[in-house]
Coordinates of C-alpha atoms and ligand atoms in Angstrom, one line a residue:
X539 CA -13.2 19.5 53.2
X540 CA -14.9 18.4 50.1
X541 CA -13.3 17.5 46.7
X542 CA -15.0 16.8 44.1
X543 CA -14.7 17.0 40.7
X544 CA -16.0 20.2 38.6
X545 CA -19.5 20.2 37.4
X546 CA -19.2 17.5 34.8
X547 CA -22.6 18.2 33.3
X548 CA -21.6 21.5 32.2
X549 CA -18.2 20.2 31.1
X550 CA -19.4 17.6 28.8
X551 CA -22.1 19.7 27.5
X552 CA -19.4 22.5 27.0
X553 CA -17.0 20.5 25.1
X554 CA -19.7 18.9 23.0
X555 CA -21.1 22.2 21.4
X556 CA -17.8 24.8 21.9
X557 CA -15.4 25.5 18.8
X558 CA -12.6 23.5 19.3
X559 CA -9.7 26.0 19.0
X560 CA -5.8 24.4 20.4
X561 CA -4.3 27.8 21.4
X562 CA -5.5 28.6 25.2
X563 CA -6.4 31.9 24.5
X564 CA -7.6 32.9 20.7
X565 CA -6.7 36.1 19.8
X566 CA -9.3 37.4 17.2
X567 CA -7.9 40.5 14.9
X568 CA -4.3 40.9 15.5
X569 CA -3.3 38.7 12.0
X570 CA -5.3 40.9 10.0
X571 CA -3.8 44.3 11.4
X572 CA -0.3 43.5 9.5
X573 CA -1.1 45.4 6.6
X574 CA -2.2 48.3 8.3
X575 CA 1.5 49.1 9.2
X576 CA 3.7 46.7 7.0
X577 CA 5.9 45.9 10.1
X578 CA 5.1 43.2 11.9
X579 CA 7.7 40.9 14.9
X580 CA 6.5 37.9 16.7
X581 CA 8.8 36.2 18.9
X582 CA 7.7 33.0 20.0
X583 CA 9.3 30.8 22.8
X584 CA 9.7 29.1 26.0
X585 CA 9.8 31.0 29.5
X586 CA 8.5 30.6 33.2
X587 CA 7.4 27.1 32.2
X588 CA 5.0 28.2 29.4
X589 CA 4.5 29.1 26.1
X590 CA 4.7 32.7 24.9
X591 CA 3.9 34.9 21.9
X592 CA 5.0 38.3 21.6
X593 CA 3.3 40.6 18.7
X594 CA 4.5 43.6 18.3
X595 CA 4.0 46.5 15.1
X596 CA 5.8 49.0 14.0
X597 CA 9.1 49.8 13.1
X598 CA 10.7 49.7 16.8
X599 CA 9.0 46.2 16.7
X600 CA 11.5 44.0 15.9
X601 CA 14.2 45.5 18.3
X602 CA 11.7 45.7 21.5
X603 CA 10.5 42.2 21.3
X604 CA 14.0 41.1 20.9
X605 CA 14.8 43.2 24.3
X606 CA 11.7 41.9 25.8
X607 CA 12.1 38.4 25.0
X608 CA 16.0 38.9 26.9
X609 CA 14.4 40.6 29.8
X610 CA 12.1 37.5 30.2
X611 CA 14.6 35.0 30.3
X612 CA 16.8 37.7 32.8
X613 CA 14.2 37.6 35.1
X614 CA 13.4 33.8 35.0
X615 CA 16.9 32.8 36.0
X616 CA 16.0 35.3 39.0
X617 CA 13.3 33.5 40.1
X618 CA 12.9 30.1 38.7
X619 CA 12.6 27.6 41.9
X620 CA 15.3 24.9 39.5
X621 CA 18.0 27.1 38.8
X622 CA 20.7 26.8 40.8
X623 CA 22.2 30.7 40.5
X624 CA 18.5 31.7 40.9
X625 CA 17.4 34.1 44.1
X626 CA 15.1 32.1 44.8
X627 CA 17.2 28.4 44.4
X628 CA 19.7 30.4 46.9
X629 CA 16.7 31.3 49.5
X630 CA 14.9 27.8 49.4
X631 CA 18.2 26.4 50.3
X632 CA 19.5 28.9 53.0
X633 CA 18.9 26.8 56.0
X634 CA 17.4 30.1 57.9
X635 CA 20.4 32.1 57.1
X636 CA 20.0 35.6 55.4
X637 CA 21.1 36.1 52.2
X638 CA 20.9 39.1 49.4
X639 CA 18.7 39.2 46.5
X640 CA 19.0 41.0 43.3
X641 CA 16.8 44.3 43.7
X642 CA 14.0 43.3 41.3
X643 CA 13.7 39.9 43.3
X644 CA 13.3 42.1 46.6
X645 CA 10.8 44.1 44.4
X646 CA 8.3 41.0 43.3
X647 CA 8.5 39.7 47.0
X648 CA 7.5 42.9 48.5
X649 CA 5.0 43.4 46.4
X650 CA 3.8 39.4 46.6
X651 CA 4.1 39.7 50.8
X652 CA 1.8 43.0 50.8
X653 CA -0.7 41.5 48.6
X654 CA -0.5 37.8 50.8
X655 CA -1.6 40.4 53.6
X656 CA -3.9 42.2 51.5
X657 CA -6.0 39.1 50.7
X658 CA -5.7 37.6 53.9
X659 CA -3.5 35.2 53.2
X660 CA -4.9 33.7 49.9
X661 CA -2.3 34.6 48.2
X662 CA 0.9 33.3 50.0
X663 CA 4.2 32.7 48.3
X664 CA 5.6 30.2 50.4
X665 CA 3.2 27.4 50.0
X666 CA 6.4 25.5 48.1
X667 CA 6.6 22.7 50.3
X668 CA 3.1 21.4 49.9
X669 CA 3.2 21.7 46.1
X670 CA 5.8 19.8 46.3
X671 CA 4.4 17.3 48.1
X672 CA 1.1 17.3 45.5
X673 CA 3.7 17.2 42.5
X674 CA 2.7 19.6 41.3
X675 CA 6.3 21.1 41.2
X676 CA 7.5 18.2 39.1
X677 CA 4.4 16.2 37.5
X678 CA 4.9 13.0 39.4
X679 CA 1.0 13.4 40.8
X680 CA 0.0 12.1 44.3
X681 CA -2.6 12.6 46.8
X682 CA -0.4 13.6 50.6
X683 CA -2.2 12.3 53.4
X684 CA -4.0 14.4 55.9
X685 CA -1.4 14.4 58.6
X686 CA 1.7 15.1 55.7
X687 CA -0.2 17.9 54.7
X688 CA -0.3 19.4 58.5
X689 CA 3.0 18.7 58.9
X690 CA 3.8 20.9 56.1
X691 CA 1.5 23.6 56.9
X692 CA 3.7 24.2 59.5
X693 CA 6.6 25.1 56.9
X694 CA 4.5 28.1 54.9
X695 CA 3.3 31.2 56.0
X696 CA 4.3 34.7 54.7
X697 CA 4.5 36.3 57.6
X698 CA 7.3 34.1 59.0
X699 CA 9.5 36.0 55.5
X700 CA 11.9 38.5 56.6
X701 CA 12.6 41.1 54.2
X702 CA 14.8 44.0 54.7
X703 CA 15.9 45.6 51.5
X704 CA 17.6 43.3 49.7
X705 CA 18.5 40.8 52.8
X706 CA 15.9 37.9 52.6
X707 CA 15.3 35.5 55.5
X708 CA 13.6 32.4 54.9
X709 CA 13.3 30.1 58.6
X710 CA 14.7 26.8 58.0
X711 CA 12.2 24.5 55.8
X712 CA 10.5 27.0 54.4
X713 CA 10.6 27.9 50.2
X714 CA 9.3 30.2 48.1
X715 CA 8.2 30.2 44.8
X716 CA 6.7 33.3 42.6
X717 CA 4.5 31.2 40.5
X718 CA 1.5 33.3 41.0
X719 CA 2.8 37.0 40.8
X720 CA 6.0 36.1 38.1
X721 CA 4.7 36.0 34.7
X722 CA 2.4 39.0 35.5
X723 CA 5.4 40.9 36.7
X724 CA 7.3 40.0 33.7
X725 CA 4.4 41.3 31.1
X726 CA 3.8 44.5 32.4
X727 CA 7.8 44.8 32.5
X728 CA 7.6 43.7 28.9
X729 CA 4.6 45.9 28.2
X730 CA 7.0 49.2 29.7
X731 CA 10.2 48.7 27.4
X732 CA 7.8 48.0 24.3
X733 CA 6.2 51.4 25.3
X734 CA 9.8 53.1 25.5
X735 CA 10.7 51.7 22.6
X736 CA 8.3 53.5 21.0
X737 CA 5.8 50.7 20.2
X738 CA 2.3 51.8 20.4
X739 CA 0.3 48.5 19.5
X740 CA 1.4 45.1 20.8
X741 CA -0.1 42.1 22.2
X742 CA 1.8 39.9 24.6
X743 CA 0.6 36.6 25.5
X744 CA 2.3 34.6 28.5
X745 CA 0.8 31.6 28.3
X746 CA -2.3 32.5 28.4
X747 CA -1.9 36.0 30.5
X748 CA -2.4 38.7 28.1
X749 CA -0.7 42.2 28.2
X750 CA -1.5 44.7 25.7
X751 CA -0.1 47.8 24.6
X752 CA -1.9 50.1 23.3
X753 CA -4.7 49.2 20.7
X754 CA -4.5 47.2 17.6
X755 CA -2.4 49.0 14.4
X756 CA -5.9 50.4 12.9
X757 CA -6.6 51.6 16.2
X758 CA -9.6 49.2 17.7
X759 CA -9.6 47.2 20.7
X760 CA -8.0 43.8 21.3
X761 CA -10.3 41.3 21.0
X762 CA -9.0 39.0 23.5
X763 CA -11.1 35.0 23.3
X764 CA -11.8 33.8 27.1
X765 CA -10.8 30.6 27.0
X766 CA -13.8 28.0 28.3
X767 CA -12.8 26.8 31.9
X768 CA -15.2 23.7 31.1
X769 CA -13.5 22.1 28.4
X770 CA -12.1 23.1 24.4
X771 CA -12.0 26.3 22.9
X772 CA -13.2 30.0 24.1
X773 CA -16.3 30.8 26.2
X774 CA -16.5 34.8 25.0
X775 CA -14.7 37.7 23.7
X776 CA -13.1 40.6 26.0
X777 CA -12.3 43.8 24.1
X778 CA -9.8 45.9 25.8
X779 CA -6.9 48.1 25.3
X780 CA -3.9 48.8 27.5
X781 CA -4.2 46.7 29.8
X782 CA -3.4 43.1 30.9
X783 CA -5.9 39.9 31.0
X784 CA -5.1 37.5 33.4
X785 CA -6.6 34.3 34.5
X786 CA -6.7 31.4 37.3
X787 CA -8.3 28.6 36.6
X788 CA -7.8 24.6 37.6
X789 CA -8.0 23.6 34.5
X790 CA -4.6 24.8 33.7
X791 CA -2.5 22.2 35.2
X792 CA -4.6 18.9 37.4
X793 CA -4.1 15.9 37.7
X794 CA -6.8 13.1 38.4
X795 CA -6.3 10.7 41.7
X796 CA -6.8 6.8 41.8
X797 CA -9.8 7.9 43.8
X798 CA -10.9 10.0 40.6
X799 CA -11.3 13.2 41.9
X800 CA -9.7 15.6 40.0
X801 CA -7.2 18.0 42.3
X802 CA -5.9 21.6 40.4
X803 CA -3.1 23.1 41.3
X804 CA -4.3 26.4 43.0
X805 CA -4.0 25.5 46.6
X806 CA -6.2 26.6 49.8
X807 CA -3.3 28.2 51.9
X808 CA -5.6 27.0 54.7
X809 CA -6.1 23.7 54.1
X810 CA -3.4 23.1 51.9
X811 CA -5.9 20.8 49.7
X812 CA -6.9 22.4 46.1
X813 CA -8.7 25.6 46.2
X814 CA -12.3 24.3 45.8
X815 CA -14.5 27.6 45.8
X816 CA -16.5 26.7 43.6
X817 CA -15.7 28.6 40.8
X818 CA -13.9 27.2 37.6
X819 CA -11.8 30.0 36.4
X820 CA -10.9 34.1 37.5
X821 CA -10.1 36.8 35.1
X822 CA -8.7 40.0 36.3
X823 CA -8.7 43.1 33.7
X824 CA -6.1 45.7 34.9
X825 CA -3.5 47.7 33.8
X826 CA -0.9 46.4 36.0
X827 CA 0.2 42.5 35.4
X828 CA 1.6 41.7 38.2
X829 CA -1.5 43.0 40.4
X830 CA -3.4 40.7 38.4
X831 CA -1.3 37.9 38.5
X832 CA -1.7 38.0 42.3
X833 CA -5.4 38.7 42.2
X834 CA -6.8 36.5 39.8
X835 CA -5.0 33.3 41.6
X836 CA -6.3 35.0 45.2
X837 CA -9.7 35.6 44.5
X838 CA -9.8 32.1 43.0
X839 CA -9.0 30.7 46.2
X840 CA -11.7 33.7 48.1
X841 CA -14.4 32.0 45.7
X842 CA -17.8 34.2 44.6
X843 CA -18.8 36.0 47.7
X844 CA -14.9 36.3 48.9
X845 CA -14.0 37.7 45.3
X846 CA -17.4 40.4 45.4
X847 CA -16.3 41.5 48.8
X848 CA -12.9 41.8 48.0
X849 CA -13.7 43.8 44.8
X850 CA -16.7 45.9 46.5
X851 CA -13.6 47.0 48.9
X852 CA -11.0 47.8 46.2
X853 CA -12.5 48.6 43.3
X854 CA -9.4 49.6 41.4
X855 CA -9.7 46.9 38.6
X856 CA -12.6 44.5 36.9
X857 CA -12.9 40.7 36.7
X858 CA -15.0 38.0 35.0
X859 CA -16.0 35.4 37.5
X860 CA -17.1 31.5 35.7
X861 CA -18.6 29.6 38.2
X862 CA -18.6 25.6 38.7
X863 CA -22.5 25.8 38.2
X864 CA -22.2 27.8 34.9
X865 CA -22.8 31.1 35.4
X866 CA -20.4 34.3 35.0
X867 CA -20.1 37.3 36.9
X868 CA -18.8 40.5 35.7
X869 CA -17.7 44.0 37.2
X870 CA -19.8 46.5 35.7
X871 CA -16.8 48.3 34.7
X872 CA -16.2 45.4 31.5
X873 CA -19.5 44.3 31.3
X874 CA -20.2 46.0 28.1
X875 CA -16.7 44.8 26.7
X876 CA -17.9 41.1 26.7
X877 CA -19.6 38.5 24.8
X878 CA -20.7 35.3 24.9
X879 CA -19.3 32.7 22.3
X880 CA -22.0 31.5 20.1
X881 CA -21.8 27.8 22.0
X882 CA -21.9 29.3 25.4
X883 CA -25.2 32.2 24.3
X884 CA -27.4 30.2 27.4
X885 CA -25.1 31.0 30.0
X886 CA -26.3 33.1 32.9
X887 CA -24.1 36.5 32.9
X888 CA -24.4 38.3 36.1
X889 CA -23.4 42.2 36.6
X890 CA -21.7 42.6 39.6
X891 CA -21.8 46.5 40.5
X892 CA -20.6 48.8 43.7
X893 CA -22.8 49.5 46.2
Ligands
LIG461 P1 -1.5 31.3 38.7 O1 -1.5 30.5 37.5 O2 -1.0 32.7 38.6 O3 -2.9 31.3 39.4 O4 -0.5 30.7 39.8 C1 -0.7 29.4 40.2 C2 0.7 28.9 40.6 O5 1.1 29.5 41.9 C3 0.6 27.4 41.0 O6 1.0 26.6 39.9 C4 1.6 27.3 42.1 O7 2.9 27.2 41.7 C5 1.4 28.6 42.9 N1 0.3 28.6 43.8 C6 -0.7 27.7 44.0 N2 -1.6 28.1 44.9 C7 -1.1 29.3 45.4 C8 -1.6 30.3 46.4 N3 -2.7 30.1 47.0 N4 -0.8 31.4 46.6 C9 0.3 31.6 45.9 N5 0.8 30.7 44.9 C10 0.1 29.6 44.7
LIG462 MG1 -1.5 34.5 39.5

């Protein structure tokens, strides 16, 4: 297969004329809406490997985020691949024997299994073993020769996961890791005790997945910035409500070999080489997180055409679509809810619509 590096003309050119903003996604509005209610929370910190920041207003703010932030760092000692009383540390290291999970762990993987079958395998949470081998798992970068790769190929596969329950079996060399599917999981989760709590506006940002409740204090959408898979700063604006804003892209975590090419951490499932699909980021705009999480890092591996069909056949939420080439693609359903960045106003934007 071929890996090259992303389009480097439309990098440079990107990073060149874009506003050079530090946060990965810029969200435009939500300072400003603190008058409107007097009671503001934030809650900033360090979960699932990432960065997040929690706003919240109103006066059940301070409380929920509190409880949200807790339920985070619940479910990360669930399902973080380090921790040794996690679900997941305890599968990884089963040597083919079952063992029980907690019932929200049983939960994510059901849900992560039915979706590996649902994209045909582009999702697939057992690909462990081969990140691993890329270092991706632990930063310490290298490039696994073809035949290592095989040979690990041959420890992933969904459908090999039993899962009856709460009584996971995992054959003998093979790990799993929620990556993909956990941090949309834990929004909407978030996003639900905010909303019993009583909070009606609230923007939750998990390192760069967005969930929103509601609408902002004075009652407007979120306007959420895009951040610009080419280089610095944000490519457009997304206004939405309610819902959550995830993306896949590359550029969040690569590394570049001695052979300069520049590998990404989204793998082929296939291959196990790099997704390279040709497209430089996905966006999925949906009301359930973890649905997202699991699409947006799917149809990133599908590429263009795999990511239309798949949408043309379940048409149940919208995307954005930035291509290597420098052009966006957009379900008509959002269409109208975006716009270009200033930097970015010559970009091709296509509408992608149902047949
Ligand atoms: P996301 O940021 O949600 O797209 O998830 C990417 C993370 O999921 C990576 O950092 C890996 O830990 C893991 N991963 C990479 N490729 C895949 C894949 N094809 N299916 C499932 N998980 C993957
Ligand atoms: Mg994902």
């Amino acid at each position: 297969m071929t890996r090259r590096m992303w389009n480097h003309g439309w990098k440079a050119w990107a990073s060149k004329t874009a506003v050079i903003v530090t946060a990965v996604l810029c969200i435009t509005g939500a300072a400003g809406c603190a008058e409107d209610t007097g009671e503001t929370a934030e809650r900033e910190f360090f979960a699932m490997d990432t960065y997040m920041n929690f706003t919240a207003y109103g006066p059940e703010a301070e409380g929920a985020l509190e409880k949200a932030k807790n339920e985070i760092n619940r479910l990360e000692n669930l399902w973080s691949v380090t921790r040794e009383e996690s679900d997941i540390y305890q599968a990884n290291r089963s040597g083919g024997k079952p063992v029980t999970v907690h019932d929200e762990t049983a939960e994510l993987l059901s849900f992560a299994l039915d979706m590996a079958e649902e994209t045909g395998g582009a999702l697939d949470p057992t690909l462990y073993p081969v990140l691993e081998a890329w270092g991706f798992t632990t930063g310490e970068y290298r490039v696994p020769a073809a035949e290592e790769l095989t040979a690990l190929l041959a420890r992933t596969g969904y459908e090999k996961v039993s899962l009856e329950s709460s009584t996971l079996t995992l054959p003998e060399g093979m790990e799993l890791d929620l990556g993909a599917v956990g941090k949309g999981y834990a929004g909407e989760l978030a996003a639900e005790l905010l909303r019993e709590a009583g909070v009606s506006s609230a923007l939750l940002d998990l390192g760069g997945n967005i969930q929103a409740v509601g609408t902002r204090p004075d009652g407007t959408k979120w306007r959420i910035g895009l951040r610009n898979p080419y280089g610095e700063g944000t490519i457009g604006t997304l206004e939405i409500a309610d819902c959550a804003v995830i993306t896949s892209g590359n550029y969040e975590r690569y590394f570049e070999g001695d052979d300069g090419q520049v590998y990404g951490h989204i793998l082929n499932p296939d291959t196990g080489y790099p997704a390279d699909s040709g497209l430089a980021s996905v966006t999925v705009v949906t009301p359930e997180g973890k649905r997202g999480d699991a699409l947006s890092t799917a149809l990133f591996v599908m590429g263009e055409e795999g990511a239309k069909t798949y949408w043309q056949e379940h048409p149940d939420f919208d995307m954005i679509l930035i291509t290597e080439d420098g052009r966006i693609l957009i379900t008509e359903g959002i269409a109208e809810n975006f716009s270009l960045a200033a930097s970015f106003s010559g970009m091709e934007i296509q509408t992608i619509e149902l047949k």
